[in-house]
CSV table of C-alpha atoms in Angstrom, one decimal:
chain,number,residue,atom,x,y,z
A,1,MET,CA,0.0,0.0,0.0
A,2,SER,CA,1.3,3.5,-0.8
A,3,ILE,CA,0.5,6.7,0.9
A,4,ARG,CA,-0.5,9.4,-1.6
A,5,LYS,CA,-0.6,13.1,-1.1
A,6,GLY,CA,-3.9,14.2,0.2
A,7,HIS,CA,-4.8,10.8,1.7
A,8,SER,CA,-5.7,11.4,5.4
A,9,GLY,CA,-3.8,14.6,5.1
A,10,ILE,CA,-0.4,12.9,5.1
A,11,GLY,CA,2.1,13.3,2.2
A,12,LYS,CA,5.4,11.7,1.4
A,13,LYS,CA,7.4,14.1,3.6
A,14,GLY,CA,4.9,13.6,6.4
A,15,ALA,CA,5.2,9.8,6.1
A,16,ALA,CA,9.0,10.0,6.2
A,17,MET,CA,8.9,12.2,9.3
A,18,VAL,CA,6.5,9.8,11.0
A,19,LEU,CA,8.6,6.8,10.1
A,20,ALA,CA,11.8,8.6,11.3
A,21,ALA,CA,10.2,9.4,14.6
A,22,ALA,CA,9.0,5.9,15.1
A,23,LEU,CA,12.3,4.3,14.3
A,24,GLY,CA,14.1,6.8,16.5
A,25,THR,CA,12.3,5.3,19.5
A,26,PHE,CA,13.9,2.0,18.8
A,27,PHE,CA,17.5,3.2,18.6
A,28,LEU,CA,18.2,2.4,22.2
A,29,GLN,CA,16.4,-1.0,22.2
A,30,ASP,CA,18.1,-4.3,22.7
A,31,GLY,CA,19.3,-6.6,20.0
A,32,PRO,CA,16.1,-8.6,19.5
A,33,SER,CA,14.1,-5.4,19.1
A,34,ARG,CA,16.5,-4.0,16.6
A,35,MET,CA,16.4,-7.2,14.6
A,36,THR,CA,12.6,-7.0,14.6
A,37,ILE,CA,12.9,-3.5,13.1
A,38,LEU,CA,15.4,-4.7,10.5
A,39,ALA,CA,13.1,-7.6,9.5
A,40,ALA,CA,10.2,-5.1,9.2
A,41,GLY,CA,12.3,-2.9,6.9
A,42,PRO,CA,10.8,-3.9,3.5
A,43,PRO,CA,7.2,-3.5,4.4
A,44,LEU,CA,7.9,-0.2,6.3
A,45,LEU,CA,9.8,1.2,3.3
A,46,SER,CA,6.9,0.3,1.0
A,47,PHE,CA,5.1,3.3,2.6
A,48,LEU,CA,7.7,5.6,1.2
A,49,SER,CA,8.1,6.7,-2.4
A,50,GLY,CA,10.8,8.8,-3.9
A,51,GLU,CA,14.5,8.2,-3.9
A,52,THR,CA,15.2,10.6,-1.0
A,53,ALA,CA,12.6,9.2,1.3
A,54,GLU,CA,13.7,5.6,0.6
A,55,SER,CA,17.3,6.5,1.3
A,56,LEU,CA,16.4,8.1,4.6
A,57,GLY,CA,14.3,5.2,5.6
A,58,ARG,CA,17.0,2.6,4.8
A,59,ASN,CA,19.7,4.6,6.6
A,60,LEU,CA,17.5,4.8,9.7
A,61,LEU,CA,16.8,1.1,9.6
A,62,LYS,CA,20.5,0.4,9.3
A,63,GLN,CA,21.2,2.4,12.4
A,64,ALA,CA,18.3,1.0,14.4
A,65,SER,CA,19.3,-2.6,13.6
A,66,GLY,CA,22.7,-2.0,15.2
A,67,ILE,CA,24.6,-2.9,12.0
A,68,GLN,CA,26.5,0.4,12.1
A,69,THR,CA,29.5,-0.2,14.4
A,70,PHE,CA,30.5,2.1,17.3
A,71,ALA,CA,33.9,2.7,15.7
A,72,SER,CA,32.3,3.9,12.4
A,73,PHE,CA,29.8,6.0,14.3
A,74,MET,CA,32.5,7.6,16.4
A,75,GLU,CA,34.5,8.6,13.3
A,76,GLN,CA,31.5,10.7,12.2
A,77,GLN,CA,31.1,12.5,15.5
A,78,GLU,CA,32.5,15.9,16.5
A,79,GLU,CA,30.9,15.9,20.0
A,80,GLU,CA,31.8,13.7,22.9
A,81,PRO,CA,30.3,10.2,22.9
A,82,ILE,CA,27.2,9.6,25.0
A,83,GLN,CA,27.7,7.5,28.1
A,84,LYS,CA,25.0,4.8,28.4
A,85,ASP,CA,23.0,4.7,31.6
A,86,GLY,CA,24.2,1.1,32.4
A,87,ASP,CA,27.2,2.7,34.1
A,88,PRO,CA,26.6,3.3,37.8
A,89,ALA,CA,28.7,6.5,37.6
A,90,TYR,CA,26.3,7.8,35.0
A,91,ARG,CA,23.3,7.3,37.3
A,92,VAL,CA,25.1,9.0,40.2
A,93,ALA,CA,25.9,12.0,38.0
A,94,VAL,CA,22.3,12.2,36.8
A,95,ALA,CA,21.0,12.0,40.4
A,96,GLU,CA,23.4,14.7,41.6
A,97,ALA,CA,22.6,17.0,38.7
A,98,GLU,CA,18.9,16.6,39.3
A,99,SER,CA,19.2,17.2,43.1
A,100,ASP,CA,21.0,20.5,42.2
A,101,GLY,CA,18.3,21.5,39.8
A,102,GLU,CA,20.7,21.4,36.9
A,103,ALA,CA,20.3,19.9,33.4
A,104,PHE,CA,22.6,16.9,32.9
A,105,HIS,CA,24.7,16.5,29.7
A,106,PRO,CA,25.2,12.7,29.1
A,107,ALA,CA,28.6,13.2,27.4
A,108,ALA,CA,30.0,14.7,30.6
A,109,ALA,CA,29.6,11.4,32.4
A,110,GLN,CA,31.9,9.4,30.0
A,111,THR,CA,34.7,8.1,32.2
A,112,GLY,CA,36.4,5.2,30.6
A,113,ALA,CA,37.6,4.3,34.1
A,114,ALA,CA,36.9,5.7,37.6
A,115,GLU,CA,39.1,8.5,38.8
A,116,GLY,CA,42.2,7.5,40.7
A,117,GLY,CA,42.2,7.6,44.5
A,118,SER,CA,45.9,6.9,45.3
A,119,GLY,CA,46.2,9.3,48.2
A,120,THR,CA,48.2,11.8,45.9
A,121,GLY,CA,45.5,14.3,45.1
A,122,GLU,CA,43.5,12.0,42.9
A,123,VAL,CA,39.7,11.7,43.3
A,124,GLU,CA,37.9,8.3,43.4
A,125,GLU,CA,34.5,8.3,41.8
A,126,GLN,CA,32.0,6.7,44.1
A,127,THR,CA,29.7,4.2,42.4
A,128,GLY,CA,28.6,1.9,45.2
A,129,GLU,CA,30.1,-1.2,43.5
A,130,THR,CA,32.0,-3.5,45.9
A,131,GLY,CA,33.8,-6.7,45.5
A,132,GLN,CA,35.1,-9.6,47.6
A,133,ALA,CA,38.8,-10.5,47.7
A,134,ALA,CA,39.7,-13.5,45.6
A,135,GLU,CA,40.9,-16.6,47.4
A,136,GLY,CA,44.6,-16.6,48.4
A,137,SER,CA,46.7,-14.4,50.5
A,138,ASN,CA,47.5,-11.9,47.8
A,139,GLY,CA,45.6,-13.0,44.8
A,140,GLN,CA,48.8,-13.5,42.7
A,141,GLU,CA,49.2,-16.2,40.1
A,142,THR,CA,52.1,-16.8,37.9
A,143,ALA,CA,51.2,-17.7,34.3
A,144,GLN,CA,54.4,-19.8,33.9
A,145,THR,CA,54.0,-23.4,32.9
A,146,ASP,CA,55.8,-26.5,34.0
A,147,SER,CA,57.2,-27.3,30.6
A,148,GLN,CA,60.7,-26.1,30.0
A,149,GLU,CA,60.0,-24.8,26.5
A,150,ASN,CA,57.3,-22.5,27.9
A,151,SER,CA,59.4,-21.3,30.7
A,152,GLN,CA,61.9,-20.0,28.1
A,153,ALA,CA,61.3,-17.3,25.5
A,154,VAL,CA,59.5,-18.5,22.4
A,155,SER,CA,61.8,-18.6,19.4
A,156,GLY,CA,60.6,-17.9,15.9
A,157,THR,CA,57.1,-16.6,15.1
A,158,PRO,CA,54.4,-17.7,17.5
A,159,ALA,CA,51.5,-19.7,15.9
A,160,MET,CA,49.0,-17.0,16.8
A,161,ALA,CA,51.0,-14.0,15.6
A,162,ALA,CA,49.5,-12.1,12.7
A,163,THR,CA,52.0,-11.8,9.9
A,164,GLU,CA,49.8,-10.1,7.2
A,165,ILE,CA,49.0,-6.4,7.3
A,166,LYS,CA,45.2,-6.1,6.6
A,167,GLY,CA,44.6,-2.7,7.9
A,168,THR,CA,46.1,0.8,7.7
A,169,VAL,CA,49.8,1.8,7.8
A,170,TYR,CA,50.1,5.6,8.1
A,171,THR,CA,52.5,7.8,6.3
A,172,ALA,CA,55.2,9.9,7.9
A,173,GLU,CA,53.4,13.0,6.6
A,174,GLN,CA,50.1,12.0,8.2
A,175,LEU,CA,51.8,11.3,11.6
A,176,ALA,CA,53.7,14.6,11.5
A,177,ASP,CA,50.3,16.5,11.6
A,178,PHE,CA,49.3,17.0,15.3
A,179,GLU,CA,45.6,17.6,14.5
A,180,PHE,CA,45.5,14.4,12.3
A,181,VAL,CA,47.1,12.4,15.1
A,182,LYS,CA,44.9,13.8,17.8
A,183,LYS,CA,41.7,13.3,15.8
A,184,THR,CA,42.6,9.9,14.3
A,185,PHE,CA,44.1,8.1,17.3
A,186,PHE,CA,42.8,9.8,20.5
A,187,TYR,CA,39.6,10.9,22.2
A,188,VAL,CA,40.4,13.8,24.5
A,189,HIS,CA,38.0,14.0,27.4
A,190,LYS,CA,36.9,17.5,28.4
A,191,SER,CA,38.5,17.0,31.9
A,192,THR,CA,42.0,17.2,30.3
A,193,THR,CA,43.9,18.6,27.4
A,194,VAL,CA,46.8,17.5,25.2
A,195,TYR,CA,49.7,19.5,23.7
A,196,PRO,CA,51.5,19.0,20.4
A,197,GLU,CA,54.7,18.0,22.1
A,198,GLN,CA,52.9,15.2,23.9
A,199,LEU,CA,51.6,13.7,20.7
A,200,ASP,CA,54.7,14.2,18.6
A,201,ALA,CA,54.6,10.9,16.7
A,202,SER,CA,58.3,11.0,15.9
A,203,VAL,CA,59.0,11.1,19.6
A,204,LEU,CA,56.4,8.5,20.6
A,205,LEU,CA,57.6,6.1,17.9
A,206,GLY,CA,61.2,6.8,18.7
A,207,LYS,CA,60.9,5.5,22.2
A,208,ASP,CA,62.1,1.9,22.5
A,209,MET,CA,59.3,-0.1,24.2
A,210,THR,CA,60.9,-3.5,23.4
A,211,LEU,CA,62.1,-5.9,26.1
A,212,PRO,CA,64.7,-8.6,25.9
A,213,GLU,CA,63.6,-12.2,26.0
A,214,SER,CA,63.6,-13.6,29.5
A,215,ALA,CA,62.4,-16.5,31.5
A,216,GLU,CA,61.6,-14.1,34.4
A,217,PRO,CA,58.2,-12.4,34.8
A,218,GLN,CA,58.1,-9.2,32.8
A,219,ILE,CA,54.4,-8.2,33.0
A,220,LEU,CA,52.2,-7.5,36.0
A,221,LEU,CA,48.5,-8.0,35.0
A,222,PHE,CA,45.8,-6.9,37.4
A,223,HIS,CA,42.3,-5.4,37.7
A,224,THR,CA,41.6,-2.3,39.7
A,225,HIS,CA,37.9,-3.1,39.1
A,226,GLY,CA,38.0,-6.8,39.3
A,227,SER,CA,34.3,-7.3,39.6
A,228,GLU,CA,33.5,-5.9,36.2
A,229,ALA,CA,31.4,-8.5,34.3
A,230,PHE,CA,29.6,-9.1,31.0
A,231,SER,CA,26.1,-9.5,29.7
A,232,ASP,CA,26.0,-13.3,30.3
A,233,SER,CA,28.3,-13.5,33.2
A,234,GLU,CA,27.3,-15.8,36.1
A,235,GLU,CA,26.9,-13.9,39.3
A,236,GLY,CA,29.6,-14.8,41.7
A,237,ASN,CA,31.8,-16.5,39.1
A,238,PRO,CA,35.1,-14.7,38.8
A,239,ASP,CA,36.0,-16.7,35.7
A,240,MET,CA,33.4,-14.8,33.7
A,241,THR,CA,34.6,-11.3,34.8
A,242,VAL,CA,37.7,-9.3,33.8
A,243,VAL,CA,39.6,-11.7,36.1
A,244,GLY,CA,38.8,-14.5,33.7
A,245,LEU,CA,39.9,-12.5,30.8
A,246,GLY,CA,43.2,-11.9,32.6
A,247,ASN,CA,43.7,-15.6,33.1
A,248,TYR,CA,43.3,-16.2,29.4
A,249,LEU,CA,45.6,-13.3,28.5
A,250,ALA,CA,48.3,-14.5,30.9
A,251,GLN,CA,48.1,-18.0,29.4
A,252,LEU,CA,48.4,-16.7,25.9
A,253,LEU,CA,51.3,-14.5,26.6
A,254,SER,CA,53.2,-17.2,28.4
A,255,GLU,CA,52.4,-20.2,26.2
A,256,GLN,CA,52.2,-18.6,22.8
A,257,TYR,CA,54.6,-15.7,23.1
A,258,GLY,CA,57.0,-16.7,25.8
A,259,ILE,CA,56.4,-13.5,27.9
A,260,GLN,CA,55.9,-14.4,31.6
A,261,VAL,CA,53.2,-12.8,33.6
A,262,ILE,CA,52.3,-12.3,37.2
A,263,HIS,CA,48.5,-12.1,37.3
A,264,ASN,CA,47.0,-10.5,40.4
A,265,THR,CA,43.4,-11.6,40.8
A,266,GLU,CA,42.5,-9.5,43.9
A,267,VAL,CA,39.1,-7.7,43.7
A,268,PHE,CA,39.5,-4.4,45.6
A,269,PRO,CA,36.6,-2.5,47.2
A,270,TYR,CA,35.5,-0.1,44.6
A,271,SER,CA,35.6,3.0,46.7
A,272,ASP,CA,39.3,2.6,47.4
A,273,SER,CA,40.4,0.5,44.5
A,274,TYR,CA,43.1,2.7,43.0
A,275,SER,CA,45.0,3.3,46.2
A,276,MET,CA,44.8,-0.4,47.1
A,277,ALA,CA,45.9,-1.4,43.6
A,278,LEU,CA,48.9,1.0,43.9
A,279,ASP,CA,49.9,-0.7,47.2
A,280,MET,CA,49.7,-4.1,45.5
A,281,ILE,CA,51.8,-2.8,42.5
A,282,LYS,CA,54.5,-1.5,44.7
A,283,ARG,CA,54.7,-4.8,46.7
A,284,THR,CA,54.8,-6.9,43.5
A,285,LEU,CA,57.5,-4.8,41.8
A,286,ALA,CA,59.6,-5.1,44.9
A,287,GLU,CA,59.2,-8.8,44.9
A,288,TYR,CA,59.7,-9.2,41.1
A,289,PRO,CA,62.2,-6.5,40.0
A,290,SER,CA,62.2,-8.1,36.5
A,291,ILE,CA,58.7,-6.7,35.8
A,292,GLN,CA,58.8,-3.9,33.2
A,293,VAL,CA,55.1,-3.7,32.2
A,294,THR,CA,51.8,-3.2,34.1
A,295,ILE,CA,48.4,-3.9,32.5
A,296,ASP,CA,45.3,-2.8,34.3
A,297,LEU,CA,42.6,-4.8,32.5
A,298,HIS,CA,39.0,-3.3,32.7
A,299,ARG,CA,35.6,-3.5,31.1
A,300,ASP,CA,34.1,-0.3,29.7
A,301,SER,CA,30.4,0.8,29.8
A,302,GLY,CA,28.3,1.6,26.7
A,303,GLY,CA,26.7,0.0,23.7
A,304,HIS,CA,27.2,-3.4,22.1
A,305,ASP,CA,29.9,-3.4,19.4
A,306,VAL,CA,31.4,-6.4,17.8
A,307,VAL,CA,34.1,-6.8,15.2
A,308,ASP,CA,35.1,-9.9,13.3
A,309,ILE,CA,38.7,-10.9,14.1
A,310,ASN,CA,39.9,-14.2,12.6
A,311,GLY,CA,36.3,-15.3,12.1
A,312,LYS,CA,35.4,-14.7,15.8
A,313,PRO,CA,32.9,-12.1,17.1
A,314,THR,CA,35.2,-9.9,19.2
A,315,ALA,CA,34.7,-7.0,21.6
A,316,PRO,CA,36.6,-3.9,20.8
A,317,ILE,CA,39.6,-2.7,22.8
A,318,MET,CA,40.2,0.9,24.0
A,319,LEU,CA,43.5,1.9,25.5
A,320,PHE,CA,43.5,4.6,28.2
A,321,ASN,CA,46.0,7.3,29.4
A,322,GLY,CA,45.8,9.5,32.4
A,323,MET,CA,47.3,12.9,31.5
A,324,CYS,CA,47.8,14.4,35.0
A,325,GLN,CA,46.5,17.7,33.7
A,326,THR,CA,43.3,19.7,33.2
A,327,PRO,CA,42.8,22.4,30.5
A,328,ASP,CA,44.0,24.8,33.1
A,329,GLY,CA,47.4,23.1,33.6
A,330,PRO,CA,49.1,20.3,35.5
A,331,LEU,CA,47.3,18.8,38.5
A,332,GLU,CA,48.9,19.6,41.8
A,333,ASP,CA,50.7,16.7,43.5
A,334,VAL,CA,49.7,14.3,40.6
A,335,GLU,CA,52.9,13.8,38.7
A,336,ASN,CA,53.9,11.1,36.2
A,337,PRO,CA,57.5,11.1,35.1
A,338,TYR,CA,56.7,8.4,32.6
A,339,LEU,CA,53.8,10.2,30.9
A,340,LEU,CA,55.4,10.4,27.4
A,341,ASP,CA,56.5,6.8,27.8
A,342,ASN,CA,53.0,5.7,28.7
A,343,LEU,CA,51.6,7.5,25.7
A,344,ALA,CA,54.3,6.0,23.4
A,345,PHE,CA,53.5,2.5,24.7
A,346,ASN,CA,49.8,2.9,23.9
A,347,PHE,CA,50.5,4.7,20.6
A,348,GLN,CA,52.7,1.9,19.4
A,349,MET,CA,50.1,-0.7,20.3
A,350,LYS,CA,47.3,1.3,18.6
A,351,LEU,CA,49.3,1.5,15.4
A,352,ALA,CA,50.0,-2.2,15.5
A,353,GLY,CA,46.3,-2.9,16.0
A,354,GLU,CA,45.4,-0.6,13.1
A,355,ALA,CA,47.8,-2.5,10.8
A,356,TYR,CA,47.1,-6.1,11.8
A,357,TYR,CA,43.6,-6.1,13.3
A,358,PRO,CA,41.5,-3.3,11.6
A,359,GLY,CA,38.4,-2.3,13.6
A,360,LEU,CA,39.6,-3.8,16.8
A,361,MET,CA,41.0,-0.8,18.6
A,362,LEU,CA,39.0,2.3,19.4
A,363,ARG,CA,40.6,5.7,19.8
A,364,THR,CA,42.8,5.9,22.9
A,365,PHE,CA,41.0,7.7,25.7
A,366,LEU,CA,42.8,10.6,27.4
A,367,LYS,CA,41.6,11.9,30.7
A,368,ALA,CA,42.8,13.9,33.7
A,369,TYR,CA,44.5,12.1,36.7
A,370,ARG,CA,47.0,9.3,36.3
A,371,TYR,CA,45.4,5.9,37.1
A,372,ASN,CA,48.6,4.4,38.6
A,373,GLN,CA,50.4,4.7,35.3
A,374,HIS,CA,53.3,6.5,37.0
A,375,VAL,CA,54.9,3.3,38.2
A,376,LEU,CA,56.7,2.2,35.0
A,377,PRO,CA,57.3,3.6,31.5
A,378,ARG,CA,55.3,0.7,30.1
A,379,ALA,CA,52.1,1.1,32.1
A,380,THR,CA,48.7,0.9,30.4
A,381,LEU,CA,45.1,0.6,31.2
A,382,VAL,CA,43.0,-1.5,28.8
A,383,GLU,CA,39.2,-1.4,28.4
A,384,VAL,CA,37.7,-4.5,26.8
A,385,GLY,CA,34.1,-4.4,25.5
A,386,THR,CA,31.2,-3.2,27.7
A,387,GLU,CA,28.6,-4.7,30.0
A,388,ASN,CA,26.5,-5.4,26.8
A,389,ASN,CA,29.2,-7.7,25.3
A,390,THR,CA,29.2,-11.4,26.1
A,391,TYR,CA,32.1,-12.9,28.0
A,392,GLU,CA,33.1,-14.9,24.9
A,393,GLU,CA,33.3,-11.7,22.8
A,394,ALA,CA,35.5,-10.1,25.4
A,395,LYS,CA,37.6,-13.3,25.7
A,396,ASN,CA,38.2,-13.4,22.0
A,397,ALA,CA,39.8,-10.0,22.2
A,398,MET,CA,42.6,-11.4,24.3
A,399,GLU,CA,44.0,-13.2,21.4
A,400,PRO,CA,44.8,-10.1,19.2
A,401,LEU,CA,45.7,-8.1,22.4
A,402,ALA,CA,48.4,-10.7,23.3
A,403,ASP,CA,49.8,-10.5,19.8
A,404,ILE,CA,49.8,-6.7,19.8
A,405,LEU,CA,51.7,-6.7,23.1
A,406,TYR,CA,54.1,-9.2,21.6
A,407,LYS,CA,54.7,-7.1,18.5
A,408,VAL,CA,55.5,-4.0,20.6
A,409,LEU,CA,57.5,-5.7,23.4
A,410,ARG,CA,59.5,-7.9,21.1
A,411,GLY,CA,59.8,-5.4,18.2
A,412,LYS,CA,58.1,-7.8,15.8
């Protein structure tokens, strides 16, 4: 059936507007609802006539179905991404704004990770989330195996290492452009700022992030927010949280790439997580002076995005840097002597991901404070998927992440 001009007072433009408004209500629906919309596409579009109206309708249906990825959506945006209300910090911010009688702008709540509370001037965001300590005196596990070959560095090319460049390799001219680098590789949160000298690609790429092969532990892997879980995680099962992801990542690094890992599985109380994590980091570095890398593995909050990596549905990865500065200047008593090294480590991983695993890595998130990244030159915070990704989708991301770490740390 077609809607003709004059019939019930509704013309083609009116029909398109009605359809657009109706579809808009479904943009935030879950997967099944979106697929219902997609299935209803042909009959809905039959109400439209004219090339422009049909194009509009199909574009709306595409977005409502969830086919458009978060990465491609972000590339089109000039404003800050909107934080989904699944994040407890979002709900707290909304409640506080409403209590003060102010309008709340969703983009202002995007955090990427809670603010640091290390007792050095950093502020911990209170979300009410708590966790119980994992079994064991200190939650540490060593991802070394009993086999002699796995206790030694892997020689040759590991079986899981990507050898074919499928994505983008950027030119020296592109990387010499500060605005291009900032827009292409980073998301700068409004709480901070970044200067050209901090994103000088020649400096960041000139820093040697490689480590010699060693049978001693070189990576400390931990979780400041160890209770973060996924859409299908079993309540009370740490193996289906970021801790489970860490177990798999440690196994891959050790068995596939010959890089030994100390995996700390403690779950810290959320309200004091960053200060307690810092205490743990200091103790571990004192016990294992061979450690040269810290990885704080998190789960982000937001939508449900999936990319195909080696035929597997994979949650995207976002690296995170604390800048220790606001737009007004450096934060008092929050220093990081390794800031440029931290940025270089993440930048080199981002470029490796762009080249070998296109679509996997979102823009690196820059925010104020420092998130315990001042402990070592090779310190990073990694966000894997969101609460709307399945555990399997997040676990699949550990395979390319392990390879990216290998490529940077071994200079491959």
